[in-house]
Amino acid sequence: MPYDDTTLHNDEPTLLDILDRKQLVEEVGEAIALCRPPQVFGVHGDWGLGKTSFLHQVQWYLTGDCPQQPETATEDETKTVQECGKYKDVIQAVWFDAWRYQNEAAPVVALLHEMRAQLSWGRRVRDSANRSAMVAVRGALLSMEDATKKIGFQYSRFRQANREWDAENLAATLPSHTLREHLRAAIEQLLPSESEGLPPPKLVVFVDDVDRCEPEAAYRLLEDLKIYLTLDNCVFILGMNQKAIEEAVAQRMKAESGVDTTIRAGAYMEKLCQNVWRLPAVHEPSQVLHALLETTVKCPKVRDCIKKGMEVVGYLCLPPNPRRLKGLANLIGRLSTRLPDKSYKNKEAQIYEAQILMIVAYVYQFHHDLHVRWAADFSLYEKVREWCGGARTSDDPSDDPSDDPPLSFLQSLTLPLQPASASPTGPIPEDFKSTFPDPTQANVFWIQPLILHLGQEVTPKQFDRYLRGAPE
């Protein structure tokens, strides 16, 4: 059966909650809706854990709307949060992708332009039939535009003076607190009216991908949030990898002071953002993978064999990262068409075949160096299996020259299971223990338990249909 490439998963954010985060979405949404501004929240997640999808789902929960999602979003996707639009009558949301504007001289000016544009659209929709309201909207937009220009002017004067502009003189003409009040009043005019039984209206600004910005751009944006946008009708939610942000801030501070400022950078983030939610790694990667295979593997029997093949070693043999699981699901879909269709009639043999496919797909997708060597020389599989069982891989002067060369390129990888003693044959030994690897790291060789489970009863022919046939 030919492979249908229309079933491929992409890396776009989604409202579909396959990671079972509905409760966390509602928790964050309620905190945003009921808090007293000014407030800055953080949503931390390592790359690939679905921060943007999570923020979209929070926005959907609050307002029942998410313009960043395509119009083709399925009905299932729009039903993934229990009470969509719970606070749509009092919350106006704005989305800002910081990474796209990192090369702007003043990122906050780009943010204000985006706020103005999205607030304008939202208010016009609400008040399109009210002429007097539209007049007020135009006035508020002009006021907000004026404040934006003045902030941009501040930046141009600072740059012209090479950061030596007299701060007191500048403050006398364009004080930051005056600009903040100017913005606050303009935003007030653009927010929904108060509704009985609901919290006061507020502007909620989702700022995504701060951690993808260059250190200087990230630092400038965070500073400007403090200086200009600490407003009593605004809440900001930062989607970020907190460690990456702290490293960027530390790098920026070090450029000025010449000393290590890592601790200061952590304190800086604590002062700016005192409420942070940390997205957990996927608890059961095999379940997420099986859900993703619903589209990439058309045959239910094949999906069932793959699922059962993974169950024998539990959750340890897959990376707990949604982005990486999507890529693996796409590859499994391509390779699954090579599974024997009629040559294996019993279920155990089919499951065994699916396990072989899984090992090849995992190595192909995540460990290029190993795949290239393995494709050239199948005997390498046995050495890798011994390494998974505890065989050494380091260069040792005392090695017998007649021995096979050690697998030094494996030294950069971490095993999820650590043997108490070398035991390279048979099923997973009882004296193996978890090493509790960092689930965010890309160098964990997660497939180790499945390789140990298969043991020695593997032939080159069994692997060849997937290994050599895998597309390059």
Coordinates of C-alpha atoms in Angstrom, one line a residue:
M1 CA 0.0 0.0 0.0
P2 CA 1.6 3.4 -1.0
Y3 CA 2.2 5.8 1.8
D4 CA -0.1 8.8 1.9
D5 CA 2.0 11.9 2.7
T6 CA -1.1 14.0 3.5
T7 CA -1.2 12.2 6.8
L8 CA 2.2 13.7 8.0
H9 CA 2.2 15.6 11.3
N10 CA 3.7 19.1 11.2
D11 CA 5.1 21.2 13.9
E12 CA 2.3 23.8 13.9
P13 CA 0.5 24.5 17.2
T14 CA -2.9 22.9 17.8
L15 CA -5.9 23.1 19.9
L16 CA -6.1 19.4 20.0
D17 CA -5.1 18.3 23.5
I18 CA -3.4 14.9 23.0
L19 CA -1.2 15.6 26.0
D20 CA -4.0 15.6 28.6
R21 CA -3.4 19.2 29.8
K22 CA -7.0 20.3 30.0
Q23 CA -6.9 20.7 33.8
L24 CA -3.7 22.8 33.6
V25 CA -5.1 24.9 30.8
E26 CA -8.1 25.7 33.0
E27 CA -5.9 26.4 36.1
V28 CA -3.8 28.9 34.2
G29 CA -6.8 30.5 32.5
E30 CA -8.6 31.0 35.9
A31 CA -5.4 32.6 37.4
I32 CA -5.2 35.0 34.5
A33 CA -8.9 35.9 34.5
L34 CA -9.1 36.4 38.3
C35 CA -5.8 38.1 39.0
R36 CA -5.3 41.8 39.9
P37 CA -3.1 43.5 37.2
P38 CA -0.4 44.5 36.7
Q39 CA 0.8 40.9 36.4
V40 CA 3.3 38.9 34.5
F41 CA 2.9 35.1 34.3
G42 CA 5.3 32.6 32.8
V43 CA 4.7 29.3 31.0
H44 CA 8.0 27.4 30.9
G45 CA 8.7 24.5 28.7
D46 CA 11.7 23.0 27.0
W47 CA 11.8 23.1 23.3
G48 CA 9.3 20.7 21.7
L49 CA 7.0 20.4 24.8
G50 CA 4.1 22.3 23.2
K51 CA 4.3 25.7 24.8
T52 CA 2.6 27.5 21.8
S53 CA -0.2 24.9 21.6
F54 CA -0.7 25.3 25.4
L55 CA -0.9 29.1 25.1
H56 CA -3.4 28.8 22.2
Q57 CA -5.5 26.5 24.3
V58 CA -5.4 29.0 27.2
Q59 CA -6.5 31.8 24.9
W60 CA -9.3 29.6 23.6
Y61 CA -10.4 28.8 27.1
L62 CA -10.5 32.5 28.0
T63 CA -12.1 34.0 24.9
G64 CA -13.4 31.2 22.7
D65 CA -11.3 32.6 19.9
C66 CA -7.7 32.0 18.6
P67 CA -7.0 33.9 15.4
Q68 CA -3.6 32.3 15.2
Q69 CA -5.3 28.9 14.5
P70 CA -6.2 28.2 10.9
E71 CA -9.9 28.4 9.9
T72 CA -9.7 24.7 9.0
A73 CA -9.3 23.7 12.7
T74 CA -11.4 20.6 13.2
E75 CA -14.5 20.4 15.4
D76 CA -12.6 17.9 17.6
E77 CA -9.8 20.5 18.1
T78 CA -12.3 23.2 19.2
K79 CA -13.8 21.0 21.8
T80 CA -10.7 20.1 23.7
V81 CA -11.3 22.6 26.5
Q82 CA -14.4 22.3 28.6
E83 CA -15.6 25.9 28.8
C84 CA -14.3 27.8 25.8
G85 CA -14.8 31.5 26.0
K86 CA -15.7 31.6 29.7
Y87 CA -14.4 35.2 30.0
K88 CA -14.9 36.5 26.5
D89 CA -17.1 39.3 27.7
V90 CA -14.4 40.9 29.9
I91 CA -11.1 39.8 28.3
Q92 CA -9.4 41.1 25.2
A93 CA -6.5 38.9 24.1
V94 CA -3.5 39.9 22.0
W95 CA -0.9 37.6 20.6
F96 CA 2.7 38.6 20.0
D97 CA 5.4 36.4 18.5
A98 CA 8.6 38.1 19.9
W99 CA 11.0 36.1 17.7
R100 CA 9.6 37.6 14.5
Y101 CA 10.4 41.1 15.8
Q102 CA 13.7 40.5 17.4
N103 CA 15.6 42.6 14.8
E104 CA 13.5 45.7 15.5
A105 CA 15.4 48.5 17.2
A106 CA 12.7 48.7 19.8
P107 CA 10.8 45.4 20.2
V108 CA 8.3 47.2 22.5
V109 CA 7.2 49.4 19.6
A110 CA 6.4 46.4 17.5
L111 CA 4.5 44.9 20.5
L112 CA 2.5 48.2 20.8
H113 CA 1.7 48.2 17.1
E114 CA 0.5 44.6 17.4
M115 CA -1.6 45.5 20.5
R116 CA -3.1 48.5 18.7
A117 CA -4.0 46.5 15.6
Q118 CA -5.6 43.6 17.5
L119 CA -7.4 45.8 19.9
S120 CA -8.8 47.8 17.0
W121 CA -10.2 44.7 15.3
G122 CA -11.7 43.3 18.5
R123 CA -13.4 46.6 19.5
R124 CA -14.8 47.3 16.0
V125 CA -16.4 43.9 15.9
R126 CA -18.1 44.5 19.3
D127 CA -19.2 48.1 18.5
S128 CA -19.7 48.1 14.8
A129 CA -23.4 49.2 15.2
N130 CA -22.6 51.9 17.7
R131 CA -21.5 55.1 16.0
S132 CA -20.6 57.0 19.2
A133 CA -18.6 54.0 20.4
M134 CA -16.7 53.9 17.2
V135 CA -15.7 57.6 17.6
A136 CA -14.4 56.8 21.1
V137 CA -12.4 53.8 19.6
R138 CA -10.8 56.0 17.0
G139 CA -9.8 58.5 19.6
A140 CA -8.3 55.8 21.8
L141 CA -6.4 54.3 18.9
L142 CA -5.0 57.7 18.0
S143 CA -3.9 58.1 21.6
M144 CA -2.3 54.7 21.7
E145 CA -0.5 55.5 18.4
D146 CA 0.8 58.7 19.8
A147 CA 2.2 56.9 22.9
T148 CA 3.9 54.4 20.6
K149 CA 5.5 57.1 18.6
K150 CA 6.9 58.8 21.7
I151 CA 8.3 55.5 23.0
G152 CA 9.9 55.0 19.6
F153 CA 11.3 58.5 19.8
Q154 CA 12.9 57.7 23.2
Y155 CA 14.7 54.8 21.6
S156 CA 15.9 56.9 18.6
R157 CA 17.3 59.6 20.9
F158 CA 19.1 57.0 23.1
R159 CA 20.6 55.4 20.0
Q160 CA 21.6 58.8 18.5
A161 CA 23.4 59.7 21.7
N162 CA 25.1 56.3 21.9
R163 CA 23.3 55.5 25.2
E164 CA 24.8 58.7 26.8
W165 CA 21.6 60.8 26.6
D166 CA 20.9 62.8 29.7
A167 CA 18.3 60.7 31.4
E168 CA 17.0 63.6 33.5
N169 CA 16.5 65.8 30.5
L170 CA 14.7 63.1 28.6
A171 CA 12.5 62.3 31.6
A172 CA 11.5 65.9 31.8
T173 CA 10.0 65.8 28.3
L174 CA 8.8 62.2 28.0
P175 CA 8.6 60.6 31.5
S176 CA 7.9 56.9 31.5
H177 CA 5.1 57.2 34.0
T178 CA 3.3 59.7 31.8
L179 CA 3.5 57.3 28.8
R180 CA 2.2 54.5 31.0
E181 CA -0.8 56.5 32.0
H182 CA -1.3 57.5 28.3
L183 CA -1.3 53.8 27.3
R184 CA -3.5 52.7 30.3
A185 CA -6.2 55.3 29.4
A186 CA -6.1 54.3 25.7
I187 CA -6.3 50.6 26.5
E188 CA -9.2 51.3 28.9
Q189 CA -11.2 52.7 26.0
L190 CA -10.6 49.6 23.9
L191 CA -11.5 47.0 26.5
P192 CA -15.0 45.4 26.9
S193 CA -17.4 47.0 29.4
E194 CA -17.8 45.6 32.9
S195 CA -20.1 42.6 33.2
E196 CA -22.0 41.7 36.4
G197 CA -20.6 38.6 38.1
L198 CA -17.4 38.6 36.1
P199 CA -13.9 40.1 37.0
P200 CA -13.0 43.6 35.8
P201 CA -12.1 43.8 32.1
K202 CA -8.4 43.4 31.2
L203 CA -6.1 43.0 28.3
V204 CA -4.2 39.7 28.2
V205 CA -1.1 39.7 26.1
F206 CA 0.5 36.4 25.1
V207 CA 4.2 36.9 24.3
D208 CA 5.5 33.7 22.7
D209 CA 9.0 32.6 21.7
V210 CA 11.0 35.1 23.9
D211 CA 13.6 32.4 24.3
R212 CA 14.2 32.2 20.6
C213 CA 15.3 35.9 20.5
E214 CA 18.9 37.0 20.5
P215 CA 20.1 37.9 24.1
E216 CA 20.0 41.7 23.4
A217 CA 16.5 41.6 21.9
A218 CA 15.1 39.4 24.7
Y219 CA 16.6 41.7 27.3
R220 CA 15.3 44.9 25.7
L221 CA 11.8 43.4 25.5
L222 CA 11.7 42.3 29.1
E223 CA 13.0 45.7 30.2
D224 CA 10.4 47.5 28.3
L225 CA 7.6 45.4 29.8
K226 CA 8.7 46.7 33.2
I227 CA 9.2 50.3 32.1
Y228 CA 6.2 51.0 29.9
L229 CA 3.6 48.2 30.3
T230 CA 3.2 47.8 34.0
L231 CA -0.4 48.8 33.7
D232 CA -3.4 48.1 36.0
N233 CA -5.5 46.7 33.1
C234 CA -2.8 44.5 31.5
V235 CA -1.7 40.9 32.1
F236 CA 1.3 39.4 30.2
I237 CA 1.9 35.7 29.7
L238 CA 5.4 34.8 28.6
G239 CA 5.9 31.5 26.7
M240 CA 9.5 30.7 27.3
N241 CA 12.3 28.2 28.1
Q242 CA 13.2 29.9 31.5
K243 CA 16.7 28.5 31.4
A244 CA 17.3 30.0 27.9
I245 CA 15.9 33.3 29.0
E246 CA 18.1 33.5 32.1
E247 CA 21.2 32.6 30.0
A248 CA 20.3 35.4 27.6
V249 CA 19.8 37.9 30.4
A250 CA 23.1 36.8 32.0
Q251 CA 24.9 37.2 28.7
R252 CA 23.5 40.7 28.2
M253 CA 24.5 41.7 31.8
K254 CA 27.9 40.2 31.4
A255 CA 28.5 42.3 28.2
E256 CA 28.0 45.4 30.3
S257 CA 29.7 44.4 33.6
G258 CA 32.3 41.9 32.4
V259 CA 31.6 39.5 35.2
D260 CA 29.5 36.3 35.5
T261 CA 25.9 37.4 36.2
T262 CA 24.1 34.0 36.2
I263 CA 22.7 34.4 39.7
R264 CA 21.7 38.0 39.0
A265 CA 19.9 36.9 35.9
G266 CA 17.8 34.4 37.9
A267 CA 16.9 37.1 40.4
Y268 CA 16.0 39.4 37.5
M269 CA 13.5 36.9 36.2
E270 CA 12.1 36.3 39.7
K271 CA 11.4 40.0 40.0
L272 CA 9.8 40.2 36.6
C273 CA 7.8 37.0 36.7
Q274 CA 6.8 35.6 40.0
N275 CA 4.2 33.1 38.8
V276 CA 5.5 30.4 36.5
W277 CA 3.9 27.2 35.4
R278 CA 6.2 24.5 34.1
L279 CA 4.9 22.2 31.4
P280 CA 5.6 18.6 32.3
A281 CA 7.3 16.2 30.0
V282 CA 5.0 13.6 28.5
H283 CA 4.2 11.0 31.2
E284 CA 3.3 8.1 28.8
P285 CA 5.1 8.8 25.5
S286 CA 3.9 5.4 24.0
Q287 CA 0.2 6.6 24.4
V288 CA 1.0 9.9 22.7
L289 CA 2.8 8.0 19.9
H290 CA -0.1 5.7 19.4
A291 CA -2.5 8.6 19.1
L292 CA -0.2 10.2 16.5
L293 CA -0.1 6.9 14.6
E294 CA -3.8 7.0 14.1
T295 CA -3.2 9.2 11.1
T296 CA 0.2 8.1 9.9
V297 CA -0.5 4.3 10.0
K298 CA -3.7 3.5 8.2
C299 CA -3.9 -0.2 9.1
P300 CA -5.4 -0.8 12.6
K301 CA -3.7 -4.2 12.9
V302 CA -0.3 -2.7 12.4
R303 CA -1.0 0.1 14.9
D304 CA -2.1 -2.6 17.4
C305 CA 1.1 -4.6 16.9
I306 CA 3.2 -1.5 17.4
K307 CA 1.3 -0.6 20.5
K308 CA 1.7 -4.1 22.0
G309 CA 5.4 -4.2 21.0
M310 CA 6.0 -1.0 23.1
E311 CA 4.0 -2.2 26.1
V312 CA 6.6 -4.9 26.9
V313 CA 9.1 -2.3 28.1
G314 CA 6.8 0.4 29.3
Y315 CA 7.3 4.1 28.8
L316 CA 11.1 4.2 29.0
C317 CA 11.9 3.5 25.3
L318 CA 10.6 6.7 23.8
P319 CA 11.5 10.4 24.2
P320 CA 8.9 12.2 26.3
N321 CA 8.8 15.2 23.9
P322 CA 5.8 15.8 21.6
R323 CA 7.8 17.4 18.8
R324 CA 10.2 14.4 18.6
L325 CA 7.3 11.9 18.8
K326 CA 5.6 13.6 15.8
G327 CA 8.7 13.1 13.8
L328 CA 9.0 9.5 14.9
A329 CA 5.3 8.9 14.0
N330 CA 5.8 10.3 10.5
L331 CA 8.8 7.9 9.9
I332 CA 7.0 4.9 11.3
G333 CA 4.1 5.7 8.9
R334 CA 6.6 5.6 6.0
L335 CA 8.3 2.4 7.1
S336 CA 5.1 0.6 8.2
T337 CA 4.2 -0.2 4.5
R338 CA 7.2 -2.6 4.5
L339 CA 5.9 -4.7 7.3
P340 CA 5.3 -8.3 6.1
D341 CA 1.6 -8.7 5.3
K342 CA 1.0 -12.4 5.0
S343 CA 4.3 -14.0 5.8
Y344 CA 3.6 -13.9 9.6
K345 CA 0.3 -15.5 10.7
N346 CA 0.6 -15.4 14.5
K347 CA 0.3 -12.3 16.6
E348 CA 3.6 -12.8 18.5
A349 CA 5.6 -12.8 15.3
Q350 CA 3.8 -9.7 14.1
I351 CA 4.5 -7.9 17.3
Y352 CA 8.2 -9.0 17.1
E353 CA 8.4 -7.6 13.6
A354 CA 6.8 -4.3 14.8
Q355 CA 9.5 -4.1 17.5
I356 CA 12.2 -4.4 14.9
L357 CA 10.6 -1.6 12.9
M358 CA 10.5 0.6 16.0
I359 CA 14.2 0.2 16.7
V360 CA 15.2 1.0 13.1
A361 CA 12.8 4.0 13.0
Y362 CA 14.1 5.3 16.4
V363 CA 17.8 5.1 15.4
Y364 CA 17.1 6.6 11.9
Q365 CA 15.2 9.5 13.4
F366 CA 17.3 10.5 16.4
H367 CA 20.9 9.1 16.0
H368 CA 22.2 9.9 12.5
D369 CA 25.8 8.8 13.1
L370 CA 24.7 5.4 14.4
H371 CA 22.2 4.9 11.5
V372 CA 24.9 5.6 8.9
R373 CA 27.3 3.1 10.5
W374 CA 24.7 0.6 11.0
A375 CA 23.4 0.8 7.4
A376 CA 27.0 0.2 6.2
D377 CA 27.7 -2.7 8.6
F378 CA 24.9 -4.7 10.2
S379 CA 27.3 -6.3 12.7
L380 CA 27.4 -3.0 14.5
Y381 CA 23.9 -3.8 15.9
E382 CA 25.4 -6.6 18.0
K383 CA 28.0 -4.1 19.4
V384 CA 25.3 -1.6 20.2
R385 CA 23.3 -4.3 21.9
E386 CA 26.3 -5.2 24.1
W387 CA 26.8 -1.5 24.9
C388 CA 23.1 -1.3 25.9
G389 CA 23.9 -4.2 28.3
G390 CA 26.8 -2.5 29.9
A391 CA 29.8 -3.2 27.7
R392 CA 32.4 -0.4 27.9
T393 CA 32.8 2.1 25.0
S394 CA 35.8 4.2 26.1
D395 CA 39.3 4.0 24.6
D396 CA 41.5 2.1 27.0
P397 CA 45.3 1.7 26.4
S398 CA 45.1 -1.8 28.0
D399 CA 42.7 -3.0 25.3
D400 CA 43.8 -6.0 23.4
P401 CA 44.6 -4.8 19.9
S402 CA 42.9 -7.8 18.4
D403 CA 39.6 -6.7 20.0
D404 CA 37.0 -4.8 17.9
P405 CA 37.5 -1.1 18.1
P406 CA 35.4 0.5 20.9
L407 CA 32.2 2.4 20.0
S408 CA 33.7 5.7 21.0
F409 CA 31.0 7.6 19.2
L410 CA 28.4 6.3 21.6
Q411 CA 30.2 8.0 24.6
S412 CA 28.1 11.1 24.1
L413 CA 24.9 9.2 24.6
T414 CA 23.1 8.4 27.9
L415 CA 21.3 5.2 28.7
P416 CA 18.0 5.3 30.5
L417 CA 18.8 2.0 32.3
Q418 CA 22.1 1.4 34.0
P419 CA 23.3 -2.2 34.7
A420 CA 24.7 -3.0 38.0
S421 CA 26.9 -5.5 36.2
A422 CA 27.5 -6.2 32.5
S423 CA 24.8 -8.4 31.2
P424 CA 24.5 -8.0 27.4
T425 CA 22.3 -11.1 26.6
G426 CA 18.7 -12.1 27.3
P427 CA 15.8 -9.9 28.5
I428 CA 16.3 -6.8 30.7
P429 CA 18.2 -8.1 33.7
E430 CA 16.7 -7.6 37.2
D431 CA 19.8 -5.7 38.3
F432 CA 19.2 -2.9 35.8
K433 CA 18.0 0.3 37.4
S434 CA 16.8 3.6 36.0
T435 CA 19.4 6.4 35.7
F436 CA 16.6 9.0 35.7
P437 CA 17.9 10.8 32.6
D438 CA 17.1 14.4 31.9
P439 CA 14.0 14.0 29.7
T440 CA 14.8 17.3 27.9
Q441 CA 18.1 16.1 26.6
A442 CA 18.5 14.8 23.0
N443 CA 21.4 12.5 23.8
V444 CA 19.4 9.9 25.7
F445 CA 19.3 6.5 23.9
W446 CA 15.7 5.8 24.9
I447 CA 15.3 2.7 22.8
Q448 CA 17.8 0.7 25.0
P449 CA 15.1 -1.3 26.9
L450 CA 13.6 -2.6 23.6
I451 CA 16.9 -3.6 22.2
L452 CA 17.7 -5.5 25.5
H453 CA 14.2 -7.1 25.3
L454 CA 14.8 -8.5 21.8
G455 CA 18.1 -10.0 22.9
Q456 CA 20.3 -11.9 20.3
E457 CA 17.6 -13.4 18.2
V458 CA 17.8 -10.8 15.4
T459 CA 19.2 -11.4 11.9
P460 CA 20.3 -8.9 9.3
K461 CA 17.5 -9.9 7.0
Q462 CA 14.9 -9.0 9.6
F463 CA 16.3 -5.5 9.8
D464 CA 17.3 -5.0 6.2
R465 CA 13.8 -4.2 4.8
Y466 CA 13.6 -1.2 7.1
L467 CA 17.2 -0.2 7.6
R468 CA 18.4 -0.1 4.0
G469 CA 15.1 0.8 2.5
A470 CA 14.6 3.8 4.9
P471 CA 14.6 7.0 2.8
E472 CA 17.7 9.2 3.1

